[in-house]
Short mmCIF file of C-alpha atoms in Angstrom, two decimals:
data_model
loop_
_atom_site.label_atom_id
_atom_site.label_comp_id
_atom_site.label_asym_id
_atom_site.label_seq_id
_atom_site.Cartn_x
_atom_site.Cartn_y
_atom_site.Cartn_z
CA UNK I 1 0.10 0.06 0.08
CA UNK I 2 0.87 3.80 -0.29
CA UNK I 3 0.39 4.38 2.96
CA UNK I 4 1.17 3.09 6.59
CA UNK I 5 -0.81 5.08 9.11
CA UNK I 6 -4.58 6.04 8.53
CA UNK I 7 -6.33 8.92 10.29
CA UNK I 8 -10.44 9.23 10.27
CA UNK I 9 -11.62 12.82 11.24
CA UNK I 10 -15.41 13.33 12.22
CA UNK I 11 -16.09 16.78 11.17
CA UNK I 12 -18.53 18.62 12.98
CA UNK I 13 -19.44 22.62 13.20
CA UNK I 14 -17.14 23.12 16.09
CA UNK I 15 -15.45 20.10 16.73
CA UNK I 16 -13.02 17.40 15.02
CA UNK I 17 -12.64 13.91 16.71
CA UNK I 18 -9.42 12.56 15.17
CA UNK I 19 -8.68 8.41 15.38
CA UNK I 20 -5.31 7.03 14.29
CA UNK I 21 -6.29 3.43 13.47
CA UNK I 22 -2.77 2.11 13.85
CA UNK I 23 -2.13 3.64 17.18
CA UNK I 24 -5.67 3.12 18.20
CA UNK I 25 -6.10 6.92 19.63
CA UNK I 26 -8.61 9.23 19.68
CA UNK I 27 -8.85 12.92 20.60
CA UNK I 28 -11.01 15.92 20.12
CA UNK I 29 -9.65 19.34 18.69
CA UNK I 30 -11.45 22.65 18.11
CA UNK I 31 -12.79 22.93 14.40
CA UNK I 32 -11.02 26.43 13.80
CA UNK I 33 -7.57 27.62 13.57
CA UNK I 34 -6.59 27.60 16.91
CA UNK I 35 -7.35 23.78 17.00
CA UNK I 36 -5.44 22.69 13.39
CA UNK I 37 -2.00 23.41 14.55
CA UNK I 38 -2.37 21.25 17.77
CA UNK I 39 -3.85 18.38 15.26
CA UNK I 40 -0.78 18.22 13.43
CA UNK I 41 1.31 18.22 16.31
CA UNK I 42 -0.47 15.57 17.97
CA UNK I 43 -0.30 13.27 15.06
CA UNK I 44 3.42 13.77 14.30
CA UNK I 45 4.10 12.61 17.79
CA UNK I 46 1.93 9.21 17.60
CA UNK I 47 2.08 8.14 14.05
CA UNK I 48 4.36 5.48 13.29
CA UNK I 49 5.74 6.63 9.76
CA UNK I 50 6.85 9.42 7.89
CA UNK I 51 4.47 12.42 7.44
CA UNK I 52 4.43 11.26 3.62
CA UNK I 53 3.17 7.88 4.72
CA UNK I 54 0.42 9.15 6.53
CA UNK I 55 -3.47 9.47 5.06
CA UNK I 56 -5.94 11.57 6.70
CA UNK I 57 -9.29 11.05 5.38
CA UNK I 58 -12.82 13.01 6.42
CA UNK I 59 -16.16 13.47 5.03
CA UNK I 60 -17.05 16.47 3.13
CA UNK I 61 -19.33 18.59 5.04
CA UNK I 62 -19.33 21.80 3.27
CA UNK I 63 -18.04 24.78 4.73
CA UNK I 64 -17.30 22.80 8.09
CA UNK I 65 -14.30 20.79 6.65
CA UNK I 66 -13.02 23.75 4.13
CA UNK I 67 -11.19 25.35 6.82
CA UNK I 68 -9.29 22.06 7.66
CA UNK I 69 -8.69 21.26 3.92
CA UNK I 70 -7.06 24.65 3.42
CA UNK I 71 -4.68 23.87 6.38
CA UNK I 72 -3.85 20.47 5.47
CA UNK I 73 -3.16 22.00 1.98
CA UNK I 74 -0.95 24.51 3.35
CA UNK I 75 1.18 22.24 5.40
CA UNK I 76 1.55 19.71 2.05
CA UNK I 77 -0.61 17.10 3.94
CA UNK I 78 -2.16 14.09 2.16
CA UNK I 79 -5.71 14.20 2.76
CA UNK I 80 -8.69 13.04 1.25
CA UNK I 81 -12.36 14.40 1.46
CA UNK I 82 -14.78 11.60 0.70
CA UNK I 83 -18.64 12.00 0.30
CA UNK I 84 -20.34 10.86 3.48
CA UNK I 85 -22.81 8.46 1.41
CA UNK I 86 -19.66 6.80 -0.02
CA UNK I 87 -18.18 5.58 3.22
CA UNK I 88 -21.52 5.04 4.78
CA UNK I 89 -22.07 2.47 2.13
CA UNK I 90 -18.86 0.82 2.34
CA UNK I 91 -19.18 0.24 5.52
CA UNK I 92 -21.79 -2.76 5.38
CA UNK I 93 -24.35 -3.38 8.31
CA UNK I 94 -23.67 -0.87 11.12
CA UNK I 95 -25.25 -0.09 14.58
CA UNK I 96 -25.08 2.91 16.70
CA UNK I 97 -23.23 5.85 16.36
CA UNK I 98 -21.32 8.71 17.85
CA UNK I 99 -18.21 10.99 16.96
CA UNK I 100 -15.75 8.45 18.15
CA UNK I 101 -16.93 5.50 16.36
CA UNK I 102 -17.57 7.61 13.22
CA UNK I 103 -13.75 8.95 13.38
CA UNK I 104 -12.95 5.11 13.69
CA UNK I 105 -15.00 3.80 10.68
CA UNK I 106 -13.68 6.61 8.51
CA UNK I 107 -10.16 5.63 9.20
CA UNK I 108 -11.30 1.96 8.58
CA UNK I 109 -12.46 3.07 5.54
CA UNK I 110 -9.48 5.01 4.17
CA UNK I 111 -7.46 1.76 5.20
CA UNK I 112 -9.70 -0.66 3.38
CA UNK I 113 -9.97 1.84 0.05
CA UNK I 114 -6.50 2.92 0.31
CA UNK I 115 -5.78 1.85 -3.38
CA UNK I 116 -8.98 3.74 -4.63
CA UNK I 117 -8.84 6.61 -2.55
CA UNK I 118 -7.45 9.83 -4.56
CA UNK I 119 -5.73 12.53 -2.58
CA UNK I 120 -7.97 15.66 -2.66
CA UNK I 121 -6.77 18.99 -3.81
CA UNK I 122 -8.93 22.41 -3.54
CA UNK I 123 -10.18 24.06 -6.24
CA UNK I 124 -8.22 27.39 -7.18
CA UNK I 125 -9.40 30.48 -5.03
CA UNK I 126 -11.18 31.98 -8.21
CA UNK I 127 -13.18 28.60 -8.63
CA UNK I 128 -14.28 28.76 -4.94
CA UNK I 129 -15.38 32.47 -5.16
CA UNK I 130 -17.08 31.50 -8.12
CA UNK I 131 -18.75 28.75 -6.44
CA UNK I 132 -19.80 30.81 -3.27
CA UNK I 133 -21.08 33.73 -5.56
CA UNK I 134 -23.32 31.22 -7.83
CA UNK I 135 -24.54 29.33 -4.41
CA UNK I 136 -25.54 33.30 -3.02
CA UNK I 137 -27.54 33.64 -6.41
CA UNK I 138 -29.39 30.46 -6.35
CA UNK I 139 -30.49 31.40 -2.42
CA UNK I 140 -31.67 34.89 -3.89
CA UNK I 141 -33.32 33.50 -6.70
CA UNK I 142 -35.26 31.06 -4.77
CA UNK I 143 -36.12 33.95 -2.48
CA UNK I 144 -37.51 36.15 -5.47
CA UNK I 145 -39.73 33.46 -6.57
CA UNK I 146 -40.94 32.98 -3.19
CA UNK I 147 -41.87 36.27 -2.53
CA UNK I 148 -43.40 36.84 -5.85
CA UNK I 149 -45.40 33.80 -5.29
CA UNK I 150 -46.52 34.93 -1.88
CA UNK I 151 -47.17 38.58 -3.09
CA UNK I 152 -49.48 36.70 -6.16
CA UNK I 153 -51.55 34.55 -3.90
CA UNK I 154 -51.78 37.14 -1.12
CA UNK I 155 -53.20 39.82 -3.86
CA UNK I 156 -55.17 37.33 -5.51
CA UNK I 157 -58.02 37.30 -2.69
CA UNK I 158 -57.25 40.74 -1.27
CA UNK I 159 -56.60 44.17 -3.10
CA UNK I 160 -53.63 46.17 -3.01
CA UNK I 161 -55.66 49.12 -1.55
CA UNK I 162 -56.49 47.35 1.53
CA UNK I 163 -52.99 46.42 2.15
CA UNK I 164 -50.52 49.33 0.97
CA UNK I 165 -47.97 48.72 3.52
CA UNK I 166 -47.44 44.73 2.63
CA UNK I 167 -47.89 45.80 -0.89
CA UNK I 168 -45.10 48.31 -0.79
CA UNK I 169 -42.70 45.99 1.34
CA UNK I 170 -42.90 43.38 -1.38
CA UNK I 171 -42.24 45.76 -4.10
CA UNK I 172 -39.19 47.13 -2.36
CA UNK I 173 -37.92 43.52 -1.31
CA UNK I 174 -38.29 42.15 -5.12
CA UNK I 175 -36.79 45.22 -6.04
CA UNK I 176 -33.63 44.89 -3.71
CA UNK I 177 -33.48 41.28 -4.09
CA UNK I 178 -33.17 41.60 -8.20
CA UNK I 179 -30.66 44.05 -7.80
CA UNK I 180 -28.54 42.00 -5.45
CA UNK I 181 -28.91 39.15 -8.48
CA UNK I 182 -27.33 41.55 -10.80
CA UNK I 183 -24.70 42.59 -8.82
CA UNK I 184 -23.71 39.10 -8.14
CA UNK I 185 -23.75 38.02 -11.71
CA UNK I 186 -21.43 41.12 -12.43
CA UNK I 187 -19.29 39.89 -9.90
CA UNK I 188 -19.05 36.26 -11.36
CA UNK I 189 -18.56 37.70 -14.87
CA UNK I 190 -15.75 40.22 -13.39
CA UNK I 191 -14.11 36.82 -11.74
CA UNK I 192 -14.05 34.99 -14.83
CA UNK I 193 -13.11 37.81 -16.94
CA UNK I 194 -10.23 38.57 -14.82
CA UNK I 195 -8.59 34.90 -14.97
CA UNK I 196 -7.39 34.25 -18.62
CA UNK I 197 -7.88 30.70 -18.13
CA UNK I 198 -11.39 30.53 -16.96
CA UNK I 199 -12.46 33.24 -19.41
CA UNK I 200 -10.88 31.18 -22.16
CA UNK I 201 -12.84 28.24 -21.06
CA UNK I 202 -15.97 30.16 -20.45
CA UNK I 203 -15.73 31.87 -24.19
CA UNK I 204 -15.20 28.53 -25.94
CA UNK I 205 -18.28 26.46 -24.01
CA UNK I 206 -20.55 29.16 -24.53
CA UNK I 207 -20.37 28.70 -28.38
CA UNK I 208 -22.72 25.80 -27.73
CA UNK I 209 -26.29 26.57 -28.04
CA UNK I 210 -27.88 26.08 -25.18
CA UNK I 211 -24.96 26.72 -22.91
CA UNK I 212 -25.60 29.94 -21.46
CA UNK I 213 -23.92 32.31 -18.62
CA UNK I 214 -25.08 30.37 -15.51
CA UNK I 215 -24.62 26.94 -16.90
CA UNK I 216 -21.48 27.64 -18.04
CA UNK I 217 -20.16 29.31 -14.74
CA UNK I 218 -21.71 25.92 -12.78
CA UNK I 219 -19.93 23.69 -15.26
CA UNK I 220 -16.46 25.63 -14.50
CA UNK I 221 -16.84 25.23 -10.87
CA UNK I 222 -18.11 21.22 -10.51
CA UNK I 223 -15.49 20.24 -13.24
CA UNK I 224 -12.90 22.61 -11.58
CA UNK I 225 -12.44 24.32 -15.34
CA UNK I 226 -12.47 20.76 -16.69
CA UNK I 227 -9.69 19.13 -14.96
CA UNK I 228 -11.57 17.20 -12.22
CA UNK I 229 -13.20 14.59 -14.77
CA UNK I 230 -11.33 12.50 -17.09
CA UNK I 231 -13.84 12.74 -19.73
CA UNK I 232 -17.69 14.01 -20.42
CA UNK I 233 -19.29 10.39 -19.56
CA UNK I 234 -17.74 10.64 -16.17
CA UNK I 235 -19.29 13.78 -15.68
CA UNK I 236 -22.66 12.57 -16.79
CA UNK I 237 -22.65 10.15 -14.62
CA UNK I 238 -21.82 12.47 -11.54
CA UNK I 239 -24.72 14.67 -13.12
CA UNK I 240 -27.16 11.94 -13.01
CA UNK I 241 -28.08 11.88 -16.99
CA UNK I 242 -25.98 8.42 -17.71
CA UNK I 243 -28.10 5.68 -18.33
CA UNK I 244 -27.42 2.24 -16.43
CA UNK I 245 -29.10 -1.27 -16.99
CA UNK I 246 -31.58 -2.75 -14.50
CA UNK I 247 -31.79 -6.30 -15.07
CA UNK I 248 -30.92 -9.71 -13.27
CA UNK I 249 -31.38 -13.23 -13.99
CA UNK I 250 -34.25 -14.21 -16.10
CA UNK I 251 -36.96 -12.32 -13.98
CA UNK I 252 -35.72 -8.59 -13.49
CA UNK I 253 -35.62 -6.63 -17.14
CA UNK I 254 -36.10 -3.31 -16.28
CA UNK I 255 -35.83 -0.20 -18.43
CA UNK I 256 -32.45 1.21 -19.02
CA UNK I 257 -32.37 4.19 -16.41
CA UNK I 258 -30.48 7.33 -14.84
CA UNK I 259 -29.11 6.71 -11.05
CA UNK I 260 -30.80 9.27 -8.56
CA UNK I 261 -27.46 9.35 -6.88
CA UNK I 262 -26.00 12.52 -8.58
CA UNK I 263 -25.70 16.27 -8.19
CA UNK I 264 -29.37 17.28 -8.73
CA UNK I 265 -28.27 20.62 -9.34
CA UNK I 266 -25.88 20.06 -12.07
CA UNK I 267 -28.86 17.55 -13.73
CA UNK I 268 -31.46 20.53 -13.44
CA UNK I 269 -29.31 22.73 -15.30
CA UNK I 270 -28.26 20.60 -17.84
CA UNK I 271 -32.17 19.97 -18.26
CA UNK I 272 -32.76 23.71 -18.90
CA UNK I 273 -29.68 23.91 -21.31
CA UNK I 274 -31.39 21.07 -23.22
CA UNK I 275 -34.36 22.41 -23.69
CA UNK I 276 -32.73 25.86 -24.77
CA UNK I 277 -30.53 23.77 -27.55
CA UNK I 278 -33.54 22.04 -28.77
CA UNK I 279 -35.43 25.26 -29.34
CA UNK I 280 -32.17 27.05 -30.81
CA UNK I 281 -30.03 24.43 -32.06
CA UNK I 282 -31.45 23.32 -35.77
CA UNK I 283 -30.01 19.55 -35.50
CA UNK I 284 -30.93 18.88 -32.12
CA UNK I 285 -34.60 19.91 -33.06
CA UNK I 286 -34.72 17.61 -35.98
CA UNK I 287 -33.21 15.03 -33.85
CA UNK I 288 -35.80 15.71 -31.02
CA UNK I 289 -38.62 16.10 -33.49
CA UNK I 290 -37.81 13.13 -35.36
CA UNK I 291 -37.75 10.57 -32.17
CA UNK I 292 -41.12 12.38 -30.89
CA UNK I 293 -42.55 11.54 -34.40
CA UNK I 294 -41.11 7.96 -33.57
CA UNK I 295 -43.17 7.68 -30.58
CA UNK I 296 -40.01 7.69 -28.36
CA UNK I 297 -40.05 9.01 -24.58
CA UNK I 298 -39.56 12.91 -24.20
CA UNK I 299 -37.89 12.22 -21.45
CA UNK I 300 -35.53 10.00 -22.72
CA UNK I 301 -34.87 12.21 -25.68
CA UNK I 302 -34.04 15.09 -23.66
CA UNK I 303 -31.75 13.33 -21.49
CA UNK I 304 -29.70 12.22 -24.65
CA UNK I 305 -29.63 15.63 -25.71
CA UNK I 306 -28.16 16.41 -22.27
CA UNK I 307 -25.39 13.98 -23.08
CA UNK I 308 -24.75 15.48 -26.77
CA UNK I 309 -24.62 18.83 -24.85
CA UNK I 310 -21.86 17.59 -22.40
CA UNK I 311 -20.17 15.93 -25.37
CA UNK I 312 -19.74 18.92 -27.28
CA UNK I 313 -18.77 20.96 -24.28
CA UNK I 314 -16.05 18.32 -23.46
CA UNK I 315 -14.54 18.21 -26.94
CA UNK I 316 -14.28 21.91 -27.65
CA UNK I 317 -12.61 22.59 -24.00
CA UNK I 318 -10.14 19.58 -24.99
CA UNK I 319 -9.75 20.76 -28.54
CA UNK I 320 -9.41 24.44 -27.70
CA UNK I 321 -11.30 25.72 -30.80
CA UNK I 322 -15.16 27.04 -30.43
CA UNK I 323 -17.98 25.02 -31.48
CA UNK I 324 -18.99 25.04 -35.16
CA UNK I 325 -22.07 24.44 -36.27
CA UNK I 326 -21.81 21.77 -39.19
CA UNK I 327 -25.48 21.15 -39.59
CA UNK I 328 -26.18 24.90 -40.19
CA UNK I 329 -23.62 25.18 -42.96
CA UNK I 330 -24.26 22.15 -44.49
CA UNK I 331 -28.02 23.19 -45.04
CA UNK I 332 -27.48 26.09 -46.76
#
């Protein structure tokens, strides 16, 4: 094996439960800058191998695990942030749960799957910033939709003249939220434009019809500027649009279907991109209409279009040249 010692860390909002598998030792540390240095010192005093032969593993818990990952990366420490579901499903049947047990199970997971675990490397600062901005924009859009619906439902049964204060409050709130969305979008564009690598990628992938500003930005974030996934098929699997067989023996012969284990946000965005592409791309529109005429499933066809879009995007990034609509030129 590549590693000789395995450390599991159960990450919570305020604390880190650390377990060294080979020494069977546990200790709790604060989950902030005041706890990270003592954690490393404690590990160095108790591991039985060189620092380069140590693998630290913990669940990807979003913001709670980000500071720890940043510190370990600055220290040049090998670590792996793993999805919680991956760890949970690898453990088999388990009973009981507490922080110490969870840390121990994570360390055991790291040991058993050390040949498959890939060390984590955080995205660049600009990509992290884009992710935060896009997340904030999403929250704003949810709030706008919520306030718009609440306003519509209220004044469907009550006149504005009866509740002028509430009507004005709704109006001002929506104006403010929409202005904030525009401000966030300007910052997203500025972040992309100030980074030549991201700017080049953005300009390339937006030449594909259906891939607009927001979809392109999310694709850059979730693919780490198209370095995280080997090819478009891997990303299609991650996005929940890759088809899988569902059959067993002689009795189970289900239809090919996509998996629910996916990044649902990317899947939703790719659906919107596919609908736009069907509308604006003549080749994809003809393909969609032909399959509809053949009586094929509408959603299955849209899913094929989603996959076609990903294939195009990954191809032009790899090639480094804009998308060329050959079908358009062939028809003229």
